[in-house]
Coordinates of C-alpha atoms and ligand atoms in Angstrom, one line a residue:
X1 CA 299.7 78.1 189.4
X2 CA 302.8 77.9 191.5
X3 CA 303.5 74.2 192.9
X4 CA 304.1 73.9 196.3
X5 CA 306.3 72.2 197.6
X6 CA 307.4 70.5 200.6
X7 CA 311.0 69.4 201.3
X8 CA 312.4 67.0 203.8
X9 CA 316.1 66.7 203.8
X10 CA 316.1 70.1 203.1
X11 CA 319.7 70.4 204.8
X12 CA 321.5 67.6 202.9
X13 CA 322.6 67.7 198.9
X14 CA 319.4 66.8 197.5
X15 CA 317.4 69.0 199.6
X16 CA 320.1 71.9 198.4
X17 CA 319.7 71.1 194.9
X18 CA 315.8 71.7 195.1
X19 CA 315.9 74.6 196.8
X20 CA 318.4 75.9 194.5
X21 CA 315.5 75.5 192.0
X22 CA 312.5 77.1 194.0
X23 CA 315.1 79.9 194.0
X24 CA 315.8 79.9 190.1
X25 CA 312.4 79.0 189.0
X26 CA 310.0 81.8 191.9
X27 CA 307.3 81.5 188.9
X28 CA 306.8 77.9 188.8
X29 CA 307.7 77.1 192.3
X30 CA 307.0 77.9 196.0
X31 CA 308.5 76.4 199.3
X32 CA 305.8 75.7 202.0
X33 CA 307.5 73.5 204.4
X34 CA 310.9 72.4 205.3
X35 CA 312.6 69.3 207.1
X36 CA 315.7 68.7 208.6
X37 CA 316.7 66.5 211.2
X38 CA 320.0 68.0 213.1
X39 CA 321.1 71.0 211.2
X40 CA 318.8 73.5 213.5
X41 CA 320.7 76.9 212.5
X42 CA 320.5 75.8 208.8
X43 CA 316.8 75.1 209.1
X44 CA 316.2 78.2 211.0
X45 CA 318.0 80.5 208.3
X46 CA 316.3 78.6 205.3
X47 CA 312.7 78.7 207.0
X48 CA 313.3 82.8 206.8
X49 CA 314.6 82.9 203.6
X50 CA 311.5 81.2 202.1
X51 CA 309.3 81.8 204.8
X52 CA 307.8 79.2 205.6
X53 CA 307.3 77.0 208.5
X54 CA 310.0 74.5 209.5
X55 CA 310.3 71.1 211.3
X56 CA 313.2 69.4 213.0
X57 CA 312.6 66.2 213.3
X58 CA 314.7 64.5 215.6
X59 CA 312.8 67.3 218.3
X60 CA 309.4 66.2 216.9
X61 CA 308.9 62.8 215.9
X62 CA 305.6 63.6 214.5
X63 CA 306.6 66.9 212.8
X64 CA 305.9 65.9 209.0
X65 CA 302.5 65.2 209.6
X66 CA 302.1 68.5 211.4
X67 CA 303.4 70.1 208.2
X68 CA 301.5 68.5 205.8
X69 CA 298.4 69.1 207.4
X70 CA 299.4 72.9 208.0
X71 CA 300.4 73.9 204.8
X72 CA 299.0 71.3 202.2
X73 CA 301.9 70.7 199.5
X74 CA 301.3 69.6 195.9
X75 CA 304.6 67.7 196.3
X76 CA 307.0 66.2 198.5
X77 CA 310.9 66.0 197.6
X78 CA 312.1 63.1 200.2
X79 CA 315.6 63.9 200.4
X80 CA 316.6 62.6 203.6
X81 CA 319.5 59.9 204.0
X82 CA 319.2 55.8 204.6
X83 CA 316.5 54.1 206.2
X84 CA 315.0 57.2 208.1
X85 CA 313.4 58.2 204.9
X86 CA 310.8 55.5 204.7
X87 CA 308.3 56.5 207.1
X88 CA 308.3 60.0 206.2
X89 CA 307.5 58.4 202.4
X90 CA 304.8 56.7 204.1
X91 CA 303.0 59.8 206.3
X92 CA 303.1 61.7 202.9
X93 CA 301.5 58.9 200.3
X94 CA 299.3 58.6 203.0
X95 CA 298.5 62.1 203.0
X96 CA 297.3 62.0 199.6
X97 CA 300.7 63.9 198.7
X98 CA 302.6 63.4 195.2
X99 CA 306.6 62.0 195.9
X100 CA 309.3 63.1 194.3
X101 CA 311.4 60.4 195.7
X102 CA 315.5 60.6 196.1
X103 CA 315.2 58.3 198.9
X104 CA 316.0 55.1 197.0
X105 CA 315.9 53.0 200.4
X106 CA 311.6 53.8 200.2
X107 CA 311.7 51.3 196.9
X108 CA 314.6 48.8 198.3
X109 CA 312.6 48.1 202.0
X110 CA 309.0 48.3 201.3
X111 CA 308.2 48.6 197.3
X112 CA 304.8 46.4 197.7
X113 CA 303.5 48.3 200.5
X114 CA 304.0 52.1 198.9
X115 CA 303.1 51.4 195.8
X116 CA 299.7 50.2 197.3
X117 CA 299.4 53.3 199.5
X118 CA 300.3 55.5 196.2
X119 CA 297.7 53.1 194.3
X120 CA 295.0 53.9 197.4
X121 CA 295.6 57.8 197.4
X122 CA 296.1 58.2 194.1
X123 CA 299.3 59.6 194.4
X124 CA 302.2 59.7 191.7
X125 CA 305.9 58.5 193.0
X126 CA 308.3 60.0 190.6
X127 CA 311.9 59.0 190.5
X128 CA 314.7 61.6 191.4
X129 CA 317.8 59.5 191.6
X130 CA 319.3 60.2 188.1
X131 CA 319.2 56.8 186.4
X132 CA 315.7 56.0 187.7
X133 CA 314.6 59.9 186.4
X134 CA 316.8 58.9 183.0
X135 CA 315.0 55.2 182.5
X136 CA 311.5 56.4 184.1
X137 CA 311.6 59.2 181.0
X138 CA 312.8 57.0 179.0
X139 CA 310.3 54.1 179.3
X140 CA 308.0 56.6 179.6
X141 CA 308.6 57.2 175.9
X142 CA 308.6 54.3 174.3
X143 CA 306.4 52.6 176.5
X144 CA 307.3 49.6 178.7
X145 CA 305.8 46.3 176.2
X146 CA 309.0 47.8 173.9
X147 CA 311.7 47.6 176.3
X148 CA 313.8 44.5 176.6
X149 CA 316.5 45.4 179.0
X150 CA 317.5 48.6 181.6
X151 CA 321.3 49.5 181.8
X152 CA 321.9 51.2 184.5
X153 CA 325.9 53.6 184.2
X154 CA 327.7 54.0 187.1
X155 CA 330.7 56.4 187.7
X156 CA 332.5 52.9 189.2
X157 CA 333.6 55.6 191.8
X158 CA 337.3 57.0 193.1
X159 CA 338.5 52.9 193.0
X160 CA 337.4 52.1 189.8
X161 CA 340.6 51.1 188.7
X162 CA 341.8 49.6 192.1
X163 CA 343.3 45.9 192.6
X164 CA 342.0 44.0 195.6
X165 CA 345.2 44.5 197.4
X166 CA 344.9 48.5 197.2
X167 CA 341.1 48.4 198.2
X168 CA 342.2 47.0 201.1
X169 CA 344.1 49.8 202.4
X170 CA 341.6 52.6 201.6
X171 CA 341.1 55.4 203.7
X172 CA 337.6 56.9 204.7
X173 CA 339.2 60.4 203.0
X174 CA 339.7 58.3 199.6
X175 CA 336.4 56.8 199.5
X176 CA 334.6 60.5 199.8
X177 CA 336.2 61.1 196.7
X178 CA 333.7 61.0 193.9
X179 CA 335.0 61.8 190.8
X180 CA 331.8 62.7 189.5
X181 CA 329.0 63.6 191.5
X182 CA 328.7 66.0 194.7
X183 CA 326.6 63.8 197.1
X184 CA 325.8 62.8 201.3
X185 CA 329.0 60.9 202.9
X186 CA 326.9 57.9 203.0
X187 CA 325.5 57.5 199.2
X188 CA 329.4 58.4 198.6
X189 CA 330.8 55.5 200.4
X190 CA 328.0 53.5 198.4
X191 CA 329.6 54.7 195.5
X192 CA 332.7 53.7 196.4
X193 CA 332.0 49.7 197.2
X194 CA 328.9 50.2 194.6
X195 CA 326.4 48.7 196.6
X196 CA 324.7 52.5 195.5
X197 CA 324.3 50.6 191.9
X198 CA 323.5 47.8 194.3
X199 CA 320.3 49.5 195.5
X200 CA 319.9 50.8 192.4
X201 CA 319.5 47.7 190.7
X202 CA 316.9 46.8 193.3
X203 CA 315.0 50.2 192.5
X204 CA 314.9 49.7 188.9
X205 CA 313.6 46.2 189.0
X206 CA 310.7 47.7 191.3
X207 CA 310.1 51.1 189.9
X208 CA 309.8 49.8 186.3
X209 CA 308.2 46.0 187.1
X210 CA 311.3 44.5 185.3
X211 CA 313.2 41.0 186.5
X212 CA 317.0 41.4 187.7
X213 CA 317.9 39.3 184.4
X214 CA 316.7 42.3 182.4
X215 CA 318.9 44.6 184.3
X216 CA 322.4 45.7 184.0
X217 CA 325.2 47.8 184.9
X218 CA 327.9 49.8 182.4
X219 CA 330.2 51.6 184.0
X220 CA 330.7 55.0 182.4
X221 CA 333.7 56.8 184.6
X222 CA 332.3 60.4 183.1
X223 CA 328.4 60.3 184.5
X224 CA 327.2 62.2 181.3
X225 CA 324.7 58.9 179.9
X226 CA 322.2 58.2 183.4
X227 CA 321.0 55.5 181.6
X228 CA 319.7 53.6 178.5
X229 CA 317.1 51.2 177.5
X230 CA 317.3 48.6 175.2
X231 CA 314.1 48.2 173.0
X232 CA 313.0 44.8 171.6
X233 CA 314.5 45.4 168.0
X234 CA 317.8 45.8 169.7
X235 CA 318.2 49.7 169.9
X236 CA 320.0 51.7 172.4
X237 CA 318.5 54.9 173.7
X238 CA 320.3 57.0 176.0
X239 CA 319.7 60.3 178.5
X240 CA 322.8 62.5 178.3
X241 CA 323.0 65.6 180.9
X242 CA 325.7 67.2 182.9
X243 CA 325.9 65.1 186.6
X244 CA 324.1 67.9 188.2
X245 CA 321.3 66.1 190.2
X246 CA 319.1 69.7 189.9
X247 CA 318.0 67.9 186.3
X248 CA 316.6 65.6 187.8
X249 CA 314.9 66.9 190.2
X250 CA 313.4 69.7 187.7
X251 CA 311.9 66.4 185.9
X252 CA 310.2 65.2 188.6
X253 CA 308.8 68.8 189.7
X254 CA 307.4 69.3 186.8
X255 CA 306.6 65.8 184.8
X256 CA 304.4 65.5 182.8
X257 CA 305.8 69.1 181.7
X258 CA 308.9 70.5 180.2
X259 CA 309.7 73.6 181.2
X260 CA 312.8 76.1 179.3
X261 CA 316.2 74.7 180.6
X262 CA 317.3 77.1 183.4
X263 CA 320.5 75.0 183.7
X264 CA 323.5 75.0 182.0
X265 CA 322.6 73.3 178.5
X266 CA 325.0 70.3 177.8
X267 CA 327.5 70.4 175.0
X268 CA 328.5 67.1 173.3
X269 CA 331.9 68.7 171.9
X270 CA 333.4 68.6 175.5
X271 CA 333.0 65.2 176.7
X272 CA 334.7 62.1 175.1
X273 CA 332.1 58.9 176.8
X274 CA 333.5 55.2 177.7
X275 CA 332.3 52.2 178.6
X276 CA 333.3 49.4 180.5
X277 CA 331.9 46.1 182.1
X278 CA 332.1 46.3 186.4
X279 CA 334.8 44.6 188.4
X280 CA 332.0 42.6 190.0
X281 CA 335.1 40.4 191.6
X282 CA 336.2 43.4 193.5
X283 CA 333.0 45.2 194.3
X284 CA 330.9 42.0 195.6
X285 CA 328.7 44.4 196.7
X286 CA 326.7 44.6 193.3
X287 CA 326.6 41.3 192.6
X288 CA 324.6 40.7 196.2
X289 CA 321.9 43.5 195.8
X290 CA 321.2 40.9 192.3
X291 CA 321.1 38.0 194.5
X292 CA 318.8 40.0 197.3
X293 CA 316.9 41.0 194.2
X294 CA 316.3 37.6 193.2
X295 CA 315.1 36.3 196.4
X296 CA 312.9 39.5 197.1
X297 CA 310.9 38.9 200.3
X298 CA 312.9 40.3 202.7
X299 CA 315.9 39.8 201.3
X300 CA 316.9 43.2 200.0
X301 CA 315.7 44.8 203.4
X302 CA 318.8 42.9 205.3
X303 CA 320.6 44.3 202.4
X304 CA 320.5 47.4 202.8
X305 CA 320.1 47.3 206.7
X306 CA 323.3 45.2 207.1
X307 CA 325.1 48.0 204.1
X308 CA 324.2 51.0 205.8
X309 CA 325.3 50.0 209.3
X310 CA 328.6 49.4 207.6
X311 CA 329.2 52.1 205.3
X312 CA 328.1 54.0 208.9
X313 CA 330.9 51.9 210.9
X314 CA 333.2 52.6 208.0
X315 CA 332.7 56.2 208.4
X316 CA 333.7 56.4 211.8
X317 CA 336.6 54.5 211.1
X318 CA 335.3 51.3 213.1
X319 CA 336.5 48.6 210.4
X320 CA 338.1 48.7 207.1
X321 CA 336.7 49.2 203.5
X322 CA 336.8 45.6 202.6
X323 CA 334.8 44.4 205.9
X324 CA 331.6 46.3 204.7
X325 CA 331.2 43.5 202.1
X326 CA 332.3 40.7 204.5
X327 CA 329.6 42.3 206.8
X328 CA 326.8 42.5 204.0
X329 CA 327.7 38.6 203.1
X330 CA 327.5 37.5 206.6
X331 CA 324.0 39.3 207.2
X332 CA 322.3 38.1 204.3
X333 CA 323.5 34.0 204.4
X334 CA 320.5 34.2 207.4
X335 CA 317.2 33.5 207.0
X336 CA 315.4 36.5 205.4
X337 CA 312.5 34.2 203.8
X338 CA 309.7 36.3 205.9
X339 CA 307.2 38.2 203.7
X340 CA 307.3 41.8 204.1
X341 CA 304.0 42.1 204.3
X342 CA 303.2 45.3 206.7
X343 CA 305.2 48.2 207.8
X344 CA 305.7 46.3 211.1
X345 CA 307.6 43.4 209.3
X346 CA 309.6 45.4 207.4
X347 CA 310.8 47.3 210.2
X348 CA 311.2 44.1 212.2
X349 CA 313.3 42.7 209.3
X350 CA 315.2 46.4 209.4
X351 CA 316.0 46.2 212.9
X352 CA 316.9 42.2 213.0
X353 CA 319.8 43.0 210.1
X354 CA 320.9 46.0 212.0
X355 CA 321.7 43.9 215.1
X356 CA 323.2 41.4 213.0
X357 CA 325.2 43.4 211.0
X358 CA 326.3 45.4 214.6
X359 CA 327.1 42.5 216.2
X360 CA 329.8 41.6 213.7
X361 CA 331.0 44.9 213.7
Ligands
NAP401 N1 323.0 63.4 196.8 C1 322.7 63.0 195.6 O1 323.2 63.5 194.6 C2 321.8 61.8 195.5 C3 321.5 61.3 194.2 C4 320.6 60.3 194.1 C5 319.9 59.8 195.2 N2 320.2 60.3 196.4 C6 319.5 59.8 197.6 O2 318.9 60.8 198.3 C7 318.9 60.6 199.7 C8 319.6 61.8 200.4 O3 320.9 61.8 200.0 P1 321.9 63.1 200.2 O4 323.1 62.8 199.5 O5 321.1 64.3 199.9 O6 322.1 63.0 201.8 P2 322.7 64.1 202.8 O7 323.4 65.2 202.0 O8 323.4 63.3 203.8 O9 321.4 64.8 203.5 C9 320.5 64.0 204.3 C10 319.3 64.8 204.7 O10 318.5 64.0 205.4 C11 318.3 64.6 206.8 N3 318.2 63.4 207.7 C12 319.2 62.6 208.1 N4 318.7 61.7 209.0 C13 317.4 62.0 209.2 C14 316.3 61.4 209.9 N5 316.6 60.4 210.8 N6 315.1 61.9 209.8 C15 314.8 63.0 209.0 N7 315.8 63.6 208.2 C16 317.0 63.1 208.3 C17 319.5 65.4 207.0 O11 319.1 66.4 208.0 P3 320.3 67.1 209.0 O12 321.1 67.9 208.1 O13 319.5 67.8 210.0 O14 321.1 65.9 209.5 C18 319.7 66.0 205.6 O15 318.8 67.1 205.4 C19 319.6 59.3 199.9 O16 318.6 58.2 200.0 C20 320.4 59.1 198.6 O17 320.6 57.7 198.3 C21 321.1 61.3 196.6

């Protein structure tokens, strides 16, 4: 039986990349329903191609429960960018609705709360952001009690090899850059200051139940291993792919199955793969998401408030690269000890950071 799927962010890079799949894969997969939030003419000329009904949501705030309701997906791909893309997470766990979940800012501002509603509905939440697909297939394998540590690669992004004094004088052109991996502006500028490994940090220790000391980052420039595990004997195990987020994604479609690669299959000959530690001194960035980590409660919520209203102000040239840390710093030296206990408080949280982190800018 076809899966049917429903896709919000449908417009952006993730979105793309699973619809490039339904296309590929007409057999396995069907699109019911589409999101978008701006794009109108883009929604309108995918909503004929696939024929299906379409939602845009900054016309119709309540659009996504509309569309569940009407055309009753199998699965959700939440593909939609920052913050936004928590309460649609929400409206489709509570829908009874598997997630195939890119939105990494779900995990980082309200982990308790949707793992209970996923618990509740009996709903799986599987991870599409390459490292948490590479570790979750990974674990998966050889079973969490064996696993001692998570490393997490990152590309280090286009300043990898920077000095202070030349991240200082970045441009917003530089910093969409990525060497590696064809992505949203704002996940790229997270690339760039690696507060992206930041909130991936964050995500792992959630998604897998594993502490922050358990967790580290390698850079790896060439974004061919998404990941390893280290298992208790001391073993490395790795995930090796091309960076084409459509693997991913086909995981998570499909899990607990393996289907025939449709993609181009990965040749070892081609690739020569380093490693290196991260220039935490220059990217403070990472270092912070551990610390927000640490402290949990609603710690990593003012972290990623406070980052995004940066990276945004960044964006539109408003301040410099090396304020967006300065910013993040600021935010998160307030008092972020309430518990995160509802949807209410989270959001409160969200909103508090944002007006901190605007005020400074
Ligand atoms: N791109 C990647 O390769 C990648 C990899 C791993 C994880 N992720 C994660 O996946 C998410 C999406 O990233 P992306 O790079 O695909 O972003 P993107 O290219 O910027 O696309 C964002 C999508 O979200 C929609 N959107 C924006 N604001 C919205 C709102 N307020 N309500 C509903 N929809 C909204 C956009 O619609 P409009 O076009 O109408 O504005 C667009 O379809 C992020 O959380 C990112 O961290 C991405």
């Amino acid at each position: 039986m076809k899966k049917r799927i429903l896709v919000l962010g449908c417009t952006g890079s993730i979105g793309t990349n699973t619809l490039k799949i339904i296309r590929t894969m007409p057999e396995l997969f069907s699109a019911v329903g589409l999101v978008a939030h701006t794009s109108s003419e883009k929604l309108e000329t995918l909503a004929a191609e696939f024929n299906c009904p379409a939602v845009l949501t900054s016309q119709e705030p309540d659009g996504i429960r509309r569309l569940i309701q009407e055309t009753q997906p199998d699965i959700a791909v939440n593909g939609i960018a920052g913050s936004a893309g928590l309460e649609p997470s929400r409206i489709v766990l509570d829908a009874g609705i598997d997630l195939a979940l890119a939105n990494k800012e779900t995990v980082v501002m309200a982990w308790p709360l949707i793992q209970k509603l996923a618990e509740k509905h009996h709903c799986r939440i599987l991870p599409v952001d390459s490292e948490h697909s590479a570790l979750f297939n990974l674990i998966e394998k050889f079973n969490k009690d064996s696993v001692s540590e998570l490393l997490i690669t990152a590309s280090g992004g286009p300043f990898r090899t920077y000095t202070k004094e030349q991240l200082s004088v970045v441009t917003v052109a530089d910093a969409l850059k990525h060497p590696t991996w064809k992505m949203g502006k704002k996940i790229t500028i997270d690339s760039a200051t690696l507060a992206n490994k930041g909130l991936e940090v964050i995500e792992a220790c959630r998604l897998f139940g594993f502490s922050p000391d358990a967790v580290k980052v390698v850079v790896h420039p060439q974004s061919i291993v998404h990941s390893l595990i280290r298992t208790r004997d001391g073993m490395l195990y790795a995930q090796l792919s091309d960076p084409d987020m459509k693997h991913p994604i086909l995981s998570a479609l499909t899990w607990p199955d393996y289907t025939d690669n449709v993609l181009e299959p990965f040749s070892l000959f081609d690739h020569e793969l380093t490693f290196f530690p991260p220039k935490t001194e220059n990217f403070p960035l990472l270092g912070y998401a551990f610390e927000a980590a640490r402290a949990e409660k609603s710690y990593t919520i003012a972290y990623n408030a406070a980052n995004e209203v940066a990276a945004l102000a960044f964006i539109d040239k408003k301040i410099q690269f090396n304020d967006i840390p300065r910013i993040v710093r600021t935010v998160l030296d307030k008092d972020w000890s309430m518990e995160p206990d509802s949807f209410e408080t989270v959001f409160s949280a969200d909103t508090e950071a944002r007006m901190e982190a605007q005020k400074l800018i």
